[in-house]
Amino acid sequence: MKVVVTDGFEFKFSDAIDAYVFDEKDASKPTFHGAPMKGVDIVAEFEDAYVYVEIKDYDDASAYDVVRAGNEEERRARQECFKWLKNYLKYKFRDSYLYRHAEQKVDKPVHYVCLITFDNALNSRMQKSLKQELPVGKVSRRWVQAMATSCHVVNLDKWNENFPKWPVTRLATAAAGGA
C-alpha cells in the first residue's frame, strides 16, 4: 500500500506500484522537477495504468457555479471563473503528461481524476467540459495513443464511492481551511 499525504488529504492506494506527490516543491526530494511547468498533485502507478490526481479544496464553490447565478453580470463572472478553473485543470494534466513523456513514463493508459470539493452537479459540469478539451480518448487519426484514457471530477464522497481501493480522508488540520 502506498500512502500519500498532500493538500490536507490522505490517499491510500492499496494496489499501487508507486504513488507520490508529483508537484513536489522541495528541491532535495527525488520527485522534484525544477522545470517551469505545472504538475498534478499526485501520480500513482499501477500495473496497467497511471493515475494523475489533482486536488482543489474550496470552502465556497459559488464563484464557479454558473447555473445558480442571480443575474447576467453574475453569470458572466461565474462563467469566467469556471473557464479559468477548467483551463487550469487542463494545463495541469497536459504539463504533467509532458513531464512524464520526458521521463518515458507514458507507456500505460493515463487516467485523470480531479478531487474537487464541489457538489456533484457542478463537478459533473466540470468533468464534461474538461473531457472535451484534454482530449479524452484517441482523437486524432495520426495519434498512436490517447493522452488521457479517462477523466473524472469527483468530490470526497464520490471518490470513496467510485474508488474503494483508494480511500481518501480529509485530515483534521484541513477541515478548517480552504483553497
XYZ file of C-alpha atoms in Angstrom:
179
model
C 0.000 0.000 0.000
C 1.228 3.456 -0.922
C 0.100 6.351 1.268
C 0.328 9.920 0.008
C -0.440 12.945 2.165
C -0.853 16.278 0.402
C -3.030 19.367 0.401
C -4.874 18.297 3.558
C -5.851 14.821 2.326
C -4.508 11.318 2.869
C -4.733 8.886 -0.042
C -4.221 5.132 0.365
C -3.511 3.353 -2.896
C -3.826 -0.307 -1.895
C -2.736 -1.801 -5.219
C -0.247 0.814 -6.448
C 3.279 0.034 -7.549
C 4.191 3.599 -6.658
C 2.410 6.813 -5.652
C 3.899 10.158 -4.703
C 3.449 13.917 -4.618
C 4.163 14.881 -8.209
C 4.256 18.676 -7.858
C 6.984 18.460 -5.237
C 8.202 21.859 -4.003
C 11.241 20.561 -2.073
C 14.273 20.572 -4.405
C 16.046 17.963 -2.275
C 13.401 15.301 -2.981
C 13.800 12.912 -5.938
C 10.359 13.768 -7.373
C 11.168 17.499 -7.665
C 11.000 18.695 -11.311
C 12.556 22.122 -11.373
C 11.037 22.960 -14.769
C 8.652 25.950 -15.066
C 5.575 23.886 -15.874
C 2.580 22.841 -13.817
C 2.217 19.402 -12.293
C -0.703 17.434 -10.922
C -0.667 16.840 -7.185
C -0.205 13.049 -7.248
C 0.903 10.407 -9.711
C 0.057 6.806 -8.881
C 1.388 3.928 -10.950
C -0.457 0.662 -11.246
C 0.341 -2.494 -13.139
C -1.796 -1.471 -16.091
C -2.176 2.335 -15.815
C -1.080 5.649 -14.402
C -3.472 7.858 -12.455
C -2.916 11.597 -12.252
C -4.690 13.227 -9.294
C -5.381 16.930 -8.928
C -6.883 18.320 -5.707
C -8.842 21.543 -5.310
C -10.340 22.258 -1.892
C -12.795 25.176 -1.908
C -14.832 26.478 1.018
C -17.225 28.257 -1.327
C -17.944 26.965 -4.824
C -20.411 29.716 -5.723
C -17.889 31.662 -7.835
C -17.796 28.715 -10.280
C -21.480 27.794 -10.297
C -22.871 29.437 -13.423
C -26.277 27.728 -13.117
C -27.047 29.428 -9.791
C -26.100 32.949 -10.866
C -28.691 35.560 -9.918
C -28.294 37.865 -12.917
C -26.449 38.217 -16.238
C -23.448 40.062 -14.787
C -23.006 37.422 -12.095
C -23.449 34.678 -14.709
C -20.653 36.150 -16.854
C -18.325 36.484 -13.862
C -19.016 32.915 -12.778
C -18.548 31.669 -16.338
C -15.102 33.304 -16.396
C -14.181 31.637 -13.081
C -15.433 28.268 -14.329
C -13.466 28.646 -17.562
C -10.328 29.665 -15.654
C -10.550 26.573 -13.407
C -11.239 24.248 -16.345
C -8.209 25.624 -18.183
C -6.058 25.373 -15.057
C -7.013 21.703 -14.639
C -6.453 21.053 -18.345
C -2.954 22.537 -18.318
C -2.038 20.747 -15.091
C -2.785 17.487 -16.907
C -1.037 18.449 -20.151
C 2.126 19.682 -18.441
C 2.217 16.555 -16.287
C 1.846 14.434 -19.401
C 4.815 16.270 -20.950
C 6.893 15.742 -17.799
C 6.061 12.055 -17.835
C 6.731 11.789 -21.579
C 10.193 13.257 -20.981
C 10.661 10.634 -18.246
C 9.437 7.944 -20.692
C 6.563 7.199 -18.325
C 3.534 7.285 -20.633
C 3.827 3.634 -21.571
C 0.453 2.780 -19.980
C -3.000 4.345 -20.197
C -3.296 7.583 -18.217
C -6.403 8.390 -16.162
C -7.036 11.861 -14.746
C -9.005 12.256 -11.524
C -9.758 15.676 -10.063
C -10.846 15.724 -6.438
C -12.759 18.990 -6.148
C -14.866 19.909 -3.148
C -17.866 20.994 -5.251
C -21.296 19.383 -5.266
C -21.924 16.535 -7.698
C -23.793 18.691 -10.233
C -21.012 21.276 -10.527
C -18.364 18.541 -10.687
C -20.354 16.850 -13.450
C -20.393 20.064 -15.497
C -16.650 20.494 -14.943
C -15.981 16.886 -15.954
C -17.956 17.243 -19.183
C -16.167 20.464 -20.106
C -12.727 19.133 -19.176
C -13.175 15.889 -21.134
C -13.777 17.869 -24.309
C -10.532 19.790 -24.016
C -7.971 17.313 -22.707
C -8.898 15.398 -25.007
C -10.026 12.033 -23.667
C -9.552 9.060 -25.968
C -7.580 8.863 -29.185
C -8.913 11.845 -31.113
C -6.520 12.382 -33.994
C -6.181 9.701 -36.624
C -2.444 10.416 -36.602
C -2.048 9.651 -32.896
C -0.767 6.258 -31.855
C -2.072 6.556 -28.309
C -4.509 8.676 -26.340
C -3.215 11.320 -23.960
C -5.969 10.640 -21.440
C -7.927 7.404 -21.295
C -10.473 8.792 -18.839
C -11.264 11.906 -16.834
C -13.262 12.051 -13.615
C -14.162 15.063 -11.476
C -15.414 13.971 -8.065
C -15.797 15.216 -4.518
C -14.602 13.288 -1.463
C -17.771 11.192 -1.124
C -17.849 10.271 -4.822
C -14.129 9.484 -4.789
C -14.572 6.958 -1.989
C -17.687 5.541 -3.650
C -16.065 5.200 -7.092
C -12.556 4.191 -5.998
C -12.925 1.980 -2.905
C -9.407 0.526 -3.356
C -8.003 4.055 -2.981
C -9.717 5.601 0.042
C -9.184 9.280 0.765
C -9.683 11.073 4.052
C -9.577 14.747 4.870
C -7.029 15.459 7.545
C -8.246 17.301 10.624
C -5.963 20.278 10.007
C -7.507 20.804 6.556
C -11.133 20.748 7.742
C -10.932 24.390 8.823
C -9.083 25.584 5.682
C -9.885 26.106 2.053
C -8.266 26.933 -1.237
